[in-house]
mmCIF file of C-alpha atoms in Angstrom:
data_model
loop_
_atom_site.group_PDB
_atom_site.id
_atom_site.type_symbol
_atom_site.label_atom_id
_atom_site.label_comp_id
_atom_site.label_asym_id
_atom_site.label_seq_id
_atom_site.Cartn_x
_atom_site.Cartn_y
_atom_site.Cartn_z
ATOM 1 C CA MET Y 1 -2.659 0.330 25.761
ATOM 2 C CA THR Y 2 -1.870 -0.627 29.382
ATOM 3 C CA GLU Y 3 1.544 -0.590 30.595
ATOM 4 C CA PRO Y 4 2.199 -4.348 30.158
ATOM 5 C CA ASP Y 5 0.715 -4.003 26.614
ATOM 6 C CA LEU Y 6 3.244 -1.547 25.784
ATOM 7 C CA ALA Y 7 6.272 -3.437 27.513
ATOM 8 C CA THR Y 8 5.242 -6.267 25.174
ATOM 9 C CA SER Y 9 4.848 -4.326 22.125
ATOM 10 C CA ALA Y 10 8.396 -2.611 22.722
ATOM 11 C CA ASP Y 11 9.961 -6.409 23.148
ATOM 12 C CA THR Y 12 8.002 -7.342 19.938
ATOM 13 C CA PHE Y 13 9.127 -4.535 18.101
ATOM 14 C CA ALA Y 14 12.765 -5.002 19.181
ATOM 15 C CA ARG Y 15 12.867 -8.533 17.763
ATOM 16 C CA LEU Y 16 11.113 -7.401 14.432
ATOM 17 C CA ALA Y 17 14.111 -4.907 14.092
ATOM 18 C CA ILE Y 18 16.616 -7.457 14.502
ATOM 19 C CA GLU Y 19 14.651 -9.647 12.191
ATOM 20 C CA LEU Y 20 14.198 -6.949 9.697
ATOM 21 C CA HIS Y 21 17.980 -6.153 9.821
ATOM 22 C CA ASP Y 22 19.141 -9.715 9.213
ATOM 23 C CA ALA Y 23 16.889 -10.180 6.207
ATOM 24 C CA PRO Y 24 19.162 -10.679 3.140
ATOM 25 C CA GLY Y 25 16.977 -8.813 0.578
ATOM 26 C CA VAL Y 26 14.071 -6.630 0.003
ATOM 27 C CA GLU Y 27 11.954 -10.005 -0.594
ATOM 28 C CA GLU Y 28 12.535 -11.529 2.915
ATOM 29 C CA THR Y 29 12.422 -8.035 4.197
ATOM 30 C CA ILE Y 30 8.680 -7.603 3.352
ATOM 31 C CA ASP Y 31 7.784 -10.989 4.087
ATOM 32 C CA ALA Y 32 8.959 -10.387 7.596
ATOM 33 C CA VAL Y 33 6.692 -7.203 7.705
ATOM 34 C CA VAL Y 34 3.579 -8.919 6.543
ATOM 35 C CA GLN Y 35 4.026 -12.072 8.752
ATOM 36 C CA PHE Y 36 4.645 -9.734 11.773
ATOM 37 C CA ALA Y 37 1.433 -7.945 10.953
ATOM 38 C CA LEU Y 38 -0.592 -10.931 11.370
ATOM 39 C CA GLN Y 39 0.820 -11.698 14.623
ATOM 40 C CA ALA Y 40 0.582 -8.153 16.120
ATOM 41 C CA LEU Y 41 -2.414 -6.874 14.594
ATOM 42 C CA ASN Y 42 -6.381 -7.745 14.616
ATOM 43 C CA CYS Y 43 -6.057 -8.577 10.845
ATOM 44 C CA THR Y 44 -6.609 -11.837 8.851
ATOM 45 C CA TYR Y 45 -4.585 -10.663 5.736
ATOM 46 C CA ALA Y 46 -1.953 -8.512 5.180
ATOM 47 C CA GLY Y 47 0.100 -7.119 2.254
ATOM 48 C CA VAL Y 48 2.560 -4.571 1.141
ATOM 49 C CA THR Y 49 2.897 -2.853 -2.488
ATOM 50 C CA LEU Y 50 6.062 -0.972 -3.496
ATOM 51 C CA TYR Y 51 6.626 1.759 -5.735
ATOM 52 C CA THR Y 52 8.901 0.593 -8.781
ATOM 53 C CA ARG Y 53 11.053 2.556 -11.203
ATOM 54 C CA GLY Y 54 8.406 4.608 -13.263
ATOM 55 C CA SER Y 55 6.286 5.199 -10.082
ATOM 56 C CA ARG Y 56 4.015 2.200 -10.910
ATOM 57 C CA ALA Y 57 2.698 0.506 -7.814
ATOM 58 C CA GLU Y 58 3.603 -3.199 -7.701
ATOM 59 C CA VAL Y 59 2.480 -6.148 -5.319
ATOM 60 C CA ALA Y 60 5.239 -7.138 -3.306
ATOM 61 C CA ALA Y 61 3.863 -9.417 -0.934
ATOM 62 C CA VAL Y 62 0.809 -11.065 0.279
ATOM 63 C CA THR Y 63 -0.463 -13.372 3.055
ATOM 64 C CA ASP Y 64 -3.441 -14.693 0.952
ATOM 65 C CA PRO Y 65 -4.400 -14.449 -2.444
ATOM 66 C CA VAL Y 66 -7.504 -12.152 -1.737
ATOM 67 C CA VAL Y 67 -5.000 -9.424 -0.957
ATOM 68 C CA ALA Y 68 -3.688 -9.586 -4.540
ATOM 69 C CA ASP Y 69 -7.009 -9.267 -5.833
ATOM 70 C CA VAL Y 70 -7.942 -6.228 -3.590
ATOM 71 C CA TYR Y 71 -4.560 -4.685 -4.913
ATOM 72 C CA GLN Y 72 -4.981 -5.605 -8.562
ATOM 73 C CA LEU Y 73 -8.277 -3.824 -8.475
ATOM 74 C CA GLN Y 74 -6.999 -0.680 -7.573
ATOM 75 C CA ILE Y 75 -3.862 -0.926 -9.766
ATOM 76 C CA ASP Y 76 -5.670 -1.772 -12.927
ATOM 77 C CA THR Y 77 -7.992 1.252 -12.464
ATOM 78 C CA ASP Y 78 -5.536 3.728 -10.826
ATOM 79 C CA ASN Y 79 -8.422 4.357 -8.049
ATOM 80 C CA GLY Y 80 -8.829 3.116 -4.268
ATOM 81 C CA PRO Y 81 -7.621 3.745 -1.041
ATOM 82 C CA LEU Y 82 -3.943 2.276 -1.752
ATOM 83 C CA VAL Y 83 -3.580 4.855 -4.667
ATOM 84 C CA THR Y 84 -4.655 7.601 -2.405
ATOM 85 C CA ALA Y 85 -2.255 6.421 0.339
ATOM 86 C CA LEU Y 86 0.646 6.161 -2.159
ATOM 87 C CA ARG Y 87 0.031 9.535 -3.699
ATOM 88 C CA GLU Y 88 -1.182 11.492 -0.635
ATOM 89 C CA ARG Y 89 1.100 9.610 1.972
ATOM 90 C CA THR Y 90 -1.769 9.437 4.190
ATOM 91 C CA PRO Y 91 -3.260 6.536 6.127
ATOM 92 C CA ILE Y 92 -6.563 5.453 4.697
ATOM 93 C CA LEU Y 93 -9.033 3.650 7.332
ATOM 94 C CA ILE Y 94 -12.147 2.067 6.022
ATOM 95 C CA ARG Y 95 -14.312 0.549 8.940
ATOM 96 C CA ASP Y 96 -16.857 -1.246 6.600
ATOM 97 C CA THR Y 97 -16.623 -1.591 2.909
ATOM 98 C CA ASP Y 98 -20.285 -2.107 2.641
ATOM 99 C CA THR Y 99 -20.995 1.570 3.875
ATOM 100 C CA ASP Y 100 -17.764 3.376 2.909
ATOM 101 C CA ASP Y 101 -18.903 5.711 -0.006
ATOM 102 C CA ARG Y 102 -15.393 7.091 -0.997
ATOM 103 C CA TRP Y 103 -14.645 4.076 -3.618
ATOM 104 C CA PRO Y 104 -17.910 2.576 -4.158
ATOM 105 C CA GLU Y 105 -17.185 0.503 -7.188
ATOM 106 C CA TRP Y 106 -13.767 -1.007 -5.676
ATOM 107 C CA ALA Y 107 -15.434 -1.217 -1.986
ATOM 108 C CA ALA Y 108 -18.377 -3.359 -3.517
ATOM 109 C CA LYS Y 109 -15.978 -5.719 -5.307
ATOM 110 C CA VAL Y 110 -13.990 -6.181 -2.291
ATOM 111 C CA SER Y 111 -16.861 -6.602 0.018
ATOM 112 C CA ALA Y 112 -17.893 -9.328 -2.366
ATOM 113 C CA LEU Y 113 -14.614 -11.094 -1.817
ATOM 114 C CA GLY Y 114 -15.209 -11.149 1.970
ATOM 115 C CA VAL Y 115 -13.053 -7.970 3.200
ATOM 116 C CA ARG Y 116 -14.906 -5.852 5.194
ATOM 117 C CA SER Y 117 -12.377 -3.469 7.123
ATOM 118 C CA VAL Y 118 -8.961 -2.028 5.457
ATOM 119 C CA LEU Y 119 -6.184 -0.069 6.942
ATOM 120 C CA ASP Y 120 -3.674 0.922 4.350
ATOM 121 C CA VAL Y 121 -0.551 2.951 5.914
ATOM 122 C CA PRO Y 122 1.907 4.487 3.739
ATOM 123 C CA LEU Y 123 5.892 3.333 3.952
ATOM 124 C CA ALA Y 124 8.004 6.414 3.441
ATOM 125 C CA THR Y 125 11.073 7.889 4.720
ATOM 126 C CA GLY Y 126 12.477 11.462 4.823
ATOM 127 C CA ASP Y 127 10.524 14.420 4.178
ATOM 128 C CA ALA Y 128 7.206 15.096 2.637
ATOM 129 C CA THR Y 129 8.889 15.882 -0.969
ATOM 130 C CA ARG Y 130 10.290 12.562 -0.971
ATOM 131 C CA GLN Y 131 8.296 9.666 -2.899
ATOM 132 C CA THR Y 132 6.128 7.073 -0.794
ATOM 133 C CA VAL Y 133 8.315 3.697 -0.639
ATOM 134 C CA GLY Y 134 4.553 1.837 -0.772
ATOM 135 C CA VAL Y 135 2.003 0.923 1.308
ATOM 136 C CA LEU Y 136 1.249 -1.847 4.140
ATOM 137 C CA GLY Y 137 -2.336 -2.842 4.010
ATOM 138 C CA LEU Y 138 -4.048 -4.560 6.695
ATOM 139 C CA TYR Y 139 -7.835 -6.408 5.971
ATOM 140 C CA SER Y 140 -10.467 -8.195 8.010
ATOM 141 C CA PRO Y 141 -13.463 -10.081 7.037
ATOM 142 C CA PHE Y 142 -15.217 -8.405 9.739
ATOM 143 C CA PRO Y 143 -16.542 -4.422 10.055
ATOM 144 C CA ASP Y 144 -14.842 -1.979 12.308
ATOM 145 C CA ALA Y 145 -12.057 -4.526 12.958
ATOM 146 C CA PHE Y 146 -9.241 -1.948 13.785
ATOM 147 C CA THR Y 147 -9.167 -0.236 17.197
ATOM 148 C CA PRO Y 148 -6.946 2.900 17.701
ATOM 149 C CA ASP Y 149 -4.356 0.440 19.208
ATOM 150 C CA ASP Y 150 -4.138 -1.223 16.103
ATOM 151 C CA GLU Y 151 -3.632 1.952 14.001
ATOM 152 C CA ALA Y 152 -0.905 3.003 16.590
ATOM 153 C CA ILE Y 153 0.640 -0.221 16.222
ATOM 154 C CA ALA Y 154 0.220 -0.329 12.389
ATOM 155 C CA HIS Y 155 1.991 3.366 12.155
ATOM 156 C CA ILE Y 156 5.322 2.068 14.195
ATOM 157 C CA LEU Y 157 5.704 -1.243 11.827
ATOM 158 C CA ALA Y 158 5.160 0.944 8.897
ATOM 159 C CA ARG Y 159 7.926 3.268 10.163
ATOM 160 C CA HIS Y 160 10.217 0.047 10.844
ATOM 161 C CA ALA Y 161 9.274 -1.324 7.544
ATOM 162 C CA SER Y 162 9.998 2.035 5.590
ATOM 163 C CA VAL Y 163 13.503 2.145 7.014
ATOM 164 C CA ALA Y 164 14.223 -1.628 6.435
ATOM 165 C CA VAL Y 165 13.143 -1.620 2.736
ATOM 166 C CA ALA Y 166 15.224 1.564 1.955
ATOM 167 C CA SER Y 167 18.084 -0.111 3.614
ATOM 168 C CA ALA Y 168 17.502 -3.713 1.493
ATOM 169 C CA ARG Y 169 16.920 -1.607 -1.744
ATOM 170 C CA HIS Y 170 19.952 0.607 -1.347
ATOM 171 C CA GLU Y 171 21.964 -2.802 -0.383
ATOM 172 C CA GLU Y 172 20.949 -4.645 -3.624
ATOM 173 C CA THR Y 173 21.289 -1.653 -5.844
ATOM 174 C CA MET Y 174 24.783 -1.404 -4.449
ATOM 175 C CA ALA Y 175 25.528 -5.013 -5.099
ATOM 176 C CA GLN Y 176 24.129 -5.047 -8.701
ATOM 177 C CA ALA Y 177 26.424 -1.987 -9.277
ATOM 178 C CA VAL Y 178 29.479 -4.093 -7.917
ATOM 179 C CA ASP Y 179 28.363 -6.942 -10.051
ATOM 180 C CA ALA Y 180 27.897 -4.898 -13.322
ATOM 181 C CA ARG Y 181 31.503 -3.431 -12.880
ATOM 182 C CA LYS Y 182 32.790 -7.063 -12.310
ATOM 183 C CA LEU Y 183 31.100 -8.486 -15.452
ATOM 184 C CA VAL Y 184 32.220 -5.425 -17.542
ATOM 185 C CA GLY Y 185 35.992 -5.760 -16.370
ATOM 186 C CA GLN Y 186 35.980 -9.248 -17.540
ATOM 187 C CA ALA Y 187 34.512 -8.313 -20.747
ATOM 188 C CA MET Y 188 37.133 -5.792 -21.213
ATOM 189 C CA GLY Y 189 39.839 -8.137 -20.554
ATOM 190 C CA ILE Y 190 38.506 -10.824 -23.144
ATOM 191 C CA LEU Y 191 38.497 -7.810 -25.903
ATOM 192 C CA MET Y 192 41.896 -6.911 -24.594
ATOM 193 C CA GLU Y 193 43.175 -10.218 -25.067
ATOM 194 C CA ARG Y 194 41.720 -11.103 -28.420
ATOM 195 C CA PHE Y 195 42.193 -7.652 -29.935
ATOM 196 C CA ASP Y 196 45.331 -6.570 -28.436
ATOM 197 C CA VAL Y 197 43.770 -3.404 -27.196
ATOM 198 C CA ASP Y 198 44.053 -1.302 -24.150
ATOM 199 C CA ASP Y 199 41.421 -0.752 -21.366
ATOM 200 C CA ASP Y 200 39.960 2.378 -22.841
ATOM 201 C CA ARG Y 201 39.804 0.812 -26.306
ATOM 202 C CA ALA Y 202 38.068 -2.229 -24.725
ATOM 203 C CA PHE Y 203 35.702 -0.124 -22.918
ATOM 204 C CA ALA Y 204 34.857 1.877 -26.046
ATOM 205 C CA ILE Y 205 34.154 -1.298 -28.110
ATOM 206 C CA LEU Y 206 31.595 -2.282 -25.036
ATOM 207 C CA LYS Y 207 29.749 1.235 -24.902
ATOM 208 C CA ARG Y 208 29.347 1.284 -28.761
ATOM 209 C CA TYR Y 209 27.813 -2.189 -28.828
ATOM 210 C CA SER Y 210 25.594 -0.804 -25.987
ATOM 211 C CA GLN Y 211 24.516 1.797 -27.948
ATOM 212 C CA ASP Y 212 24.067 0.365 -31.220
ATOM 213 C CA THR Y 213 21.862 -2.612 -30.024
ATOM 214 C CA ASN Y 214 20.037 -0.454 -27.485
ATOM 215 C CA THR Y 215 21.433 -3.070 -24.739
ATOM 216 C CA LYS Y 216 22.289 -2.406 -21.216
ATOM 217 C CA LEU Y 217 26.291 -2.229 -20.763
ATOM 218 C CA ARG Y 218 26.225 -4.970 -18.215
ATOM 219 C CA ASP Y 219 23.897 -7.096 -20.617
ATOM 220 C CA VAL Y 220 26.496 -6.812 -23.334
ATOM 221 C CA ALA Y 221 29.264 -7.995 -21.127
ATOM 222 C CA GLN Y 222 27.229 -10.604 -19.899
ATOM 223 C CA HIS Y 223 26.643 -11.826 -23.524
ATOM 224 C CA LEU Y 224 30.317 -11.316 -24.579
ATOM 225 C CA ILE Y 225 31.438 -13.654 -21.602
ATOM 226 C CA ASP Y 226 28.574 -16.315 -21.875
ATOM 227 C CA THR Y 227 29.320 -16.518 -25.676
ATOM 228 C CA ARG Y 228 32.760 -14.891 -26.551
ATOM 229 C CA LYS Y 229 30.577 -13.092 -28.935
ATOM 230 C CA LEU Y 230 29.458 -9.329 -29.057
ATOM 231 C CA PRO Y 231 25.612 -8.925 -29.730
ATOM 232 C CA ARG Y 232 24.692 -8.120 -33.352
#
């Protein structure tokens, strides 16, 4: 990159960092990442997959339905550059799906969808022993579309996105935990008033119903608050 290009990129990433920081949740964070990718990189389509609980890949955001098809082909078969990038925490560049022979069946289907160039960059935080957060996927209908500058910018974007997604997930988890405690507290109050029991006994009742019905404690509490009845 030339010096003016570097300055422009620095300003652009500074704005992105602010936008990601201000995003209210994971969904909004991911949407900001893929929209930025379209602006800053030589790609026509972009998308993000994230690891969910149970270590399954899930499509989190796409800028075009064709990206969802590209992802789903790999998720269904557990094979392809996305899967490799997730598991090995390594970027994958496919210069032309018509000639790349690493995943021939997938490449042929993707080429038929009109995608020729692919760049998958892992989203990961921490050291190499930690699980990958997800993958940023960049796509073009033209062969050999991604330059070394595109690859460098994609890696910077991935680092920004990794931190932002991890932070947004943590905040959502904390918010859910606070919400669950509030619900359980309200449900305990209902039981304490109805049955004239103390808080320990009220919590024990909720816990027993949770175990007996194989229902999350939070859901038992919500059911009691909504219906004034315990689940059967």
